[in-house]
Amino acid sequence: MSDAPTLTAVLQARFPQHVLGTHAYRGQETVVLKREGWLKVARFLRDDPAMAFDFLMDLACVDYLKFGRSQSSAPTLTTPSPLPYFMTPKPQAERWERVVSDDEFRFEVVCHLYSSLRNRRLRVKVPLTAADPSMPSLTGLWKSADWFEREAWDMFGVTFTGHPNLRRILMYESFQGHPLRKDYPIRKRQPLIGPVN
Amino acid sequence: MMMNSTPDAAKLNWMTTRLDAALGWARKFSIFQYPFVTACCGMEYMATAASHYDMDRFGAGFPRFSPRQADVLFVVGTISHKIAPMLRRVYDQMADPKWVVAFGVCTCTGGFYDNYATVQGIDAIIPVDVYIPGCPPRPENVLDGLMKLQEKIAAGKSAADPSAGRPAEFQVPHRPEAHL
Amino acid sequence: MKSVRGSGFRVLGQTPNQTAVSTVQPSTETRNMFLNIGPSHPAMHGIIQIIAELDGERIVGADVEIGYLHRAFEKESERGPYNNVVPYADRLNYVSPLINNFGYCLAVERLLGIEATERCQYIRVILSEISRITDHLTCVGASAMELGAFTVFLYMIKAREWLWELIESVTGARLTISYGRVGGVKADLPEDFAGRTRAVLEEVRKVLLECDTLLTRNRIFVDRMQGTGVISKETAISYAITGPFLRGSGIALDTRKAQPYFVYDRMQFDVPTGEHGDNYDRYLVRMEEMEQSMRIIEQALAAIPAGPLNVDMEGNILPASVMVDEAKMGRVAGFKQARVRLDPTLEGSTRGYHEAINAREKRAVLPAKEDTYGNIEGLMHHFKLIMLGHGIRPPKGEYYSAVEGANGELGFYVVSDGSDRPYRVRVHPPCFTIMAALRELIVGDMVADLVPTFGSVNMIGGELDR
C-alpha cells in the first residue's frame, strides 16, 4: 500500500475543480466528487492505464437524513447512561468525516471500484441534494451500472440521466415511494392483493 | 370352537367401506404436489424430497409443475407482495379438491420479516390446511406436517371448502378467469 | 405483437404500431412469439421472470424481471443492533449462509478496528469452505437435474446432507445457522470435529468422483453445456461478474488470493479457470473448486491452533441456574474459576472456549457465560451489549469489506453514525451482476439452452433481491 496515498492525490491534482475532498479511513481510500465532474473522472478512472479500474463492483446510495440523529427507540439514548470503563471508545488516530454537510446533501451515491490489474479498490462518492437527486448515468462506461442504478432509483429515488431503462427493479410499478429512504416507515405496506396487515 | 358370531373375514373375498373413506385413503397416498418454492425453505424442501428423508414414502414424491395437475400446493418460502398475485393465481388454477401447506414460518406469519415487502402469512391470500413452522423447518418437521395433511385428506376435509368455517373476508371467490 | 422478420429485437413494451407494416406482403409475414418463463417455473429455481422473445426456438430478445423475493434486508438491518443483522445475513445466500455471516462480521470488525483471534479465523475459514462446497453441490446438482441427470442430484444432496450434519454439530442448525458474531463466533468447534470432517470429506470425494463419472464425459450433458451461455472476458468484467462465473471465462480472480482475509494467505490452493466462458467450463470450475475447498479445510484442520479443548472440564461444574441463585445470595467467592454447565446450544461459549474464539474486545464481544452469571462486571457488560439502546457502537465511519462468496465477491458496505445500530448495510450480492448479464447470455441461444445457462448462474433469490 505504498502507492496508496498517491491515488487520491492524483485525482486531487488532476481534477481540482471536481474533487470536493478525499480521505482514507481504515485503509480505504475515498474520493468525494461533484456531480458535474462525475462522468469525466469516472472515464479517467476506467481508461487511464495507471488507474485501470475495470470493475464497477458496486453502486449504492445512502440517505443521510437521520445521520447522527439516532434512530434508536431506547430511552437510554436520550439520556445516555455512562458507559463502563471497558466500553468507552478508545481514542483513534483517524477520524472519519463526511466531506459535505448532511443537511445540504441528503443523498450520497457510493461507487466501489476495483482494478483487477493493480488489485486495488477505490470508493467514489457523489453527494446529491434532496431537491434534485439526479446525476449522470454510468451505463455508457460499465454495463454493471445498469441494474445498480435501477436499484438506486427504486430504493432511493435517485434519478440517473441518460439511463436507457430507468424503472423499478425490486419493487413493483404500482409501489408508491422509495422504501430505503429513511423517512419511509418500515411497516408501510402496499399490497397488490389481500388485506393491508 | 368358533364362538365368534361374525363371519370370518379372511374367508370372504369382498369387503365393505364407505366411498368417501376409500377415496380419502387413496388420495392421501397419491399427493401430487405443486412446490411454489421461493426462498431458503426450498433448500430444506430439496433435502426432504431427496433420498435422505425421502418424501416418496408418503406418496408425495412426484412434484407437478402445472397447477392443473396438482392437488396440494406447497408454499415454500417468503411470499412478498410482488409475488402474491402469482401465488393466488396458481391456487385458483388448481382443480378441486385441493389443499395448501404453508411451509416455513414466513408463509405462516411472515416470520421475522415484518416490513413493507412481505405478506404477513399467506392465509391472508389463500386458505391454508397445514402450517409447518420453522425457519426453515427440519425435514422431520416437514414429514410430520405431511402426515397431518394425510390425516386431513383421509378425513375429506379441506380449507378450500366453503364450509370449512373460514371467516367471510377470507373466503376465496370462484375465479374462472384465472384459468385463461 | 407483430414484427417483421429481420427487424431484429424490439424493445419490449413498445406498442406494435411503432413497427407498423406497410410495405410487407402478407404472405411473408412472420411473428415473434413472446414466451413468459416464470416467476413460478421449475427451472427458475427461486423466482424470477424471463420474458423471452422467440423466433422459432431461438431467443432473439429477453427481459429479466427480478425482485419477487425482496424482503427488505437492508431496511431490516437498520432497525436493530449490529449483531441482529446476523440472522438476516444467513438468509441472503441461504445455500452458503456461513460465508454471509462471516462477511458481515468482518465488515463490522474492520469498522471497529478489531481482529478476531487466530483460532476463530481458522474456524471461519473451515466453515466458509464447507459452505462453499454445499453451495457448489446444490448448484451443480440442481442444474444437472434440470438436464435430466436426476441421479446426480440425489447423490449431491446426499453429500450436502453429510456436510449439513457437520455444520449442525458446530452451529446447532442445518441451514440458517446464525453462527458468526462481531468479534468472534458463537461457540467453539465440538471435540471430535476434525476427525469427523476428514471422514465426511472422504465420502464427499467419492460422491464427486461418481458424479464426475456420470457427467463430465456424458454426451448429453456435454452437448447441452458446451458452447451455450458463452460470455467473453471483456463482457464479464464490464458486468462486474466475479466468482466461478468469471473464472469460467478465464480470469483467475479470487478475493481469497487477491486480497486475502482471515487466514487464507496461509493456505495453499489453486484458482481453477476455464477457457471458453461457457456453461461446461463453469461446471468444471465449480467441480474443481470443491476439491480445492477440501484441500483448504484439510490444511486448516491441521494448522488450527489448539483451543482449550484439552482443558479438564471436570471438577467444579455447576448448572447456570444454581450459579445465578448462589450469586443472588452473594456467595460468589468460588466463582472466579468456576465453570457453568449450560444448555447444549450454548456449549462452547463458556470461559475456556470463549477466550480462544473471541476477540479480546469488550466493546464488541459478550463476556463468557460464567462472568455473566457470576459477577457484576460480567452482567453489566452483557447488559450493555444486549439491552435495547445499548450495544456495539463503532465510531462514525464506513467500510466496504469483500469476501469470496460461493458465487463471487460478496461485499458488505457498512456505514456507522456512532449509534448502536448500523446506519446503512449495503450488500453487494454476487449473483446480482450475473443476473444483469443474463439477457446477453441467453439471447442468440435456443430456449432449451436457457435452462443450463440459468442453472450455471446459480441464482439465489435471497441475495439477488435481498
mmCIF file with all atom_site columns, C-alpha atoms in Angstrom, chain A residues 155 169-172 175 179 184 186-195 197, chain B residues 81-86 88 113-121 124-125 170:
data_model
loop_
_atom_site.group_PDB
_atom_site.id
_atom_site.type_symbol
_atom_site.label_atom_id
_atom_site.label_alt_id
_atom_site.label_comp_id
_atom_site.label_asym_id
_atom_site.label_entity_id
_atom_site.label_seq_id
_atom_site.pdbx_PDB_ins_code
_atom_site.Cartn_x
_atom_site.Cartn_y
_atom_site.Cartn_z
_atom_site.occupancy
_atom_site.B_iso_or_equiv
_atom_site.pdbx_formal_charge
_atom_site.auth_seq_id
_atom_site.auth_comp_id
_atom_site.auth_asym_id
_atom_site.auth_atom_id
_atom_site.pdbx_PDB_model_num
ATOM 1  C CA . MET A 1 155 ? -34.891 2.188   -3.355  1.00 0.00 ? 155 MET A CA 1
ATOM 2  C CA . ILE A 1 169 ? -36.339 -3.381  -10.326 1.00 0.00 ? 169 ILE A CA 1
ATOM 3  C CA . LEU A 1 170 ? -37.084 -4.874  -6.930  1.00 0.00 ? 170 LEU A CA 1
ATOM 4  C CA . MET A 1 171 ? -40.463 -3.345  -6.169  1.00 0.00 ? 171 MET A CA 1
ATOM 5  C CA . TYR A 1 172 ? -43.491 -3.364  -8.412  1.00 0.00 ? 172 TYR A CA 1
ATOM 6  C CA . PHE A 1 175 ? -45.435 0.889   -5.419  1.00 0.00 ? 175 PHE A CA 1
ATOM 7  C CA . PRO A 1 179 ? -38.546 2.182   0.666   1.00 0.00 ? 179 PRO A CA 1
ATOM 8  C CA . TYR A 1 184 ? -40.223 5.592   4.612   1.00 0.00 ? 184 TYR A CA 1
ATOM 9  C CA . ILE A 1 186 ? -40.587 0.092   7.542   1.00 0.00 ? 186 ILE A CA 1
ATOM 10 C CA . ARG A 1 187 ? -44.065 -1.328  8.023   1.00 0.00 ? 187 ARG A CA 1
ATOM 11 C CA . LYS A 1 188 ? -45.868 0.744   5.431   1.00 0.00 ? 188 LYS A CA 1
ATOM 12 C CA . ARG A 1 189 ? -47.300 -1.983  3.228   1.00 0.00 ? 189 ARG A CA 1
ATOM 13 C CA . GLN A 1 190 ? -48.822 -1.562  -0.175  1.00 0.00 ? 190 GLN A CA 1
ATOM 14 C CA . PRO A 1 191 ? -50.214 -4.988  -1.022  1.00 0.00 ? 191 PRO A CA 1
ATOM 15 C CA . LEU A 1 192 ? -51.296 -5.809  -4.535  1.00 0.00 ? 192 LEU A CA 1
ATOM 16 C CA . ILE A 1 193 ? -53.905 -8.249  -3.282  1.00 0.00 ? 193 ILE A CA 1
ATOM 17 C CA . GLY A 1 194 ? -55.164 -9.193  0.120   1.00 0.00 ? 194 GLY A CA 1
ATOM 18 C CA . PRO A 1 195 ? -55.630 -7.096  3.221   1.00 0.00 ? 195 PRO A CA 1
ATOM 19 C CA . ASN A 1 197 ? -51.853 -6.192  7.600   1.00 0.00 ? 197 ASN A CA 1
ATOM 20 C CA . HIS B 2 81  ? -46.252 -8.538  -2.047  1.00 0.00 ? 81  HIS B CA 1
ATOM 21 C CA . LYS B 2 82  ? -44.833 -8.680  -5.542  1.00 0.00 ? 82  LYS B CA 1
ATOM 22 C CA . ILE B 2 83  ? -45.282 -12.444 -5.890  1.00 0.00 ? 83  ILE B CA 1
ATOM 23 C CA . ALA B 2 84  ? -48.590 -12.630 -4.014  1.00 0.00 ? 84  ALA B CA 1
ATOM 24 C CA . PRO B 2 85  ? -50.826 -12.237 -7.098  1.00 0.00 ? 85  PRO B CA 1
ATOM 25 C CA . MET B 2 86  ? -48.969 -15.092 -8.796  1.00 0.00 ? 86  MET B CA 1
ATOM 26 C CA . ARG B 2 88  ? -53.139 -16.572 -5.787  1.00 0.00 ? 88  ARG B CA 1
ATOM 27 C CA . TYR B 2 113 ? -39.684 -10.189 8.026   1.00 0.00 ? 113 TYR B CA 1
ATOM 28 C CA . ASP B 2 114 ? -42.156 -7.704  9.372   1.00 0.00 ? 114 ASP B CA 1
ATOM 29 C CA . ASN B 2 115 ? -41.736 -4.999  6.784   1.00 0.00 ? 115 ASN B CA 1
ATOM 30 C CA . TYR B 2 116 ? -43.117 -3.305  3.721   1.00 0.00 ? 116 TYR B CA 1
ATOM 31 C CA . ALA B 2 117 ? -42.155 -6.074  1.338   1.00 0.00 ? 117 ALA B CA 1
ATOM 32 C CA . THR B 2 118 ? -43.567 -9.256  2.785   1.00 0.00 ? 118 THR B CA 1
ATOM 33 C CA . VAL B 2 119 ? -47.011 -10.755 3.196   1.00 0.00 ? 119 VAL B CA 1
ATOM 34 C CA . GLN B 2 120 ? -47.724 -11.451 6.841   1.00 0.00 ? 120 GLN B CA 1
ATOM 35 C CA . GLY B 2 121 ? -48.891 -15.003 6.394   1.00 0.00 ? 121 GLY B CA 1
ATOM 36 C CA . ALA B 2 124 ? -54.476 -13.622 4.131   1.00 0.00 ? 124 ALA B CA 1
ATOM 37 C CA . ILE B 2 125 ? -54.480 -14.604 0.468   1.00 0.00 ? 125 ILE B CA 1
ATOM 38 C CA . PHE B 2 170 ? -61.039 -14.683 3.798   1.00 0.00 ? 170 PHE B CA 1
#
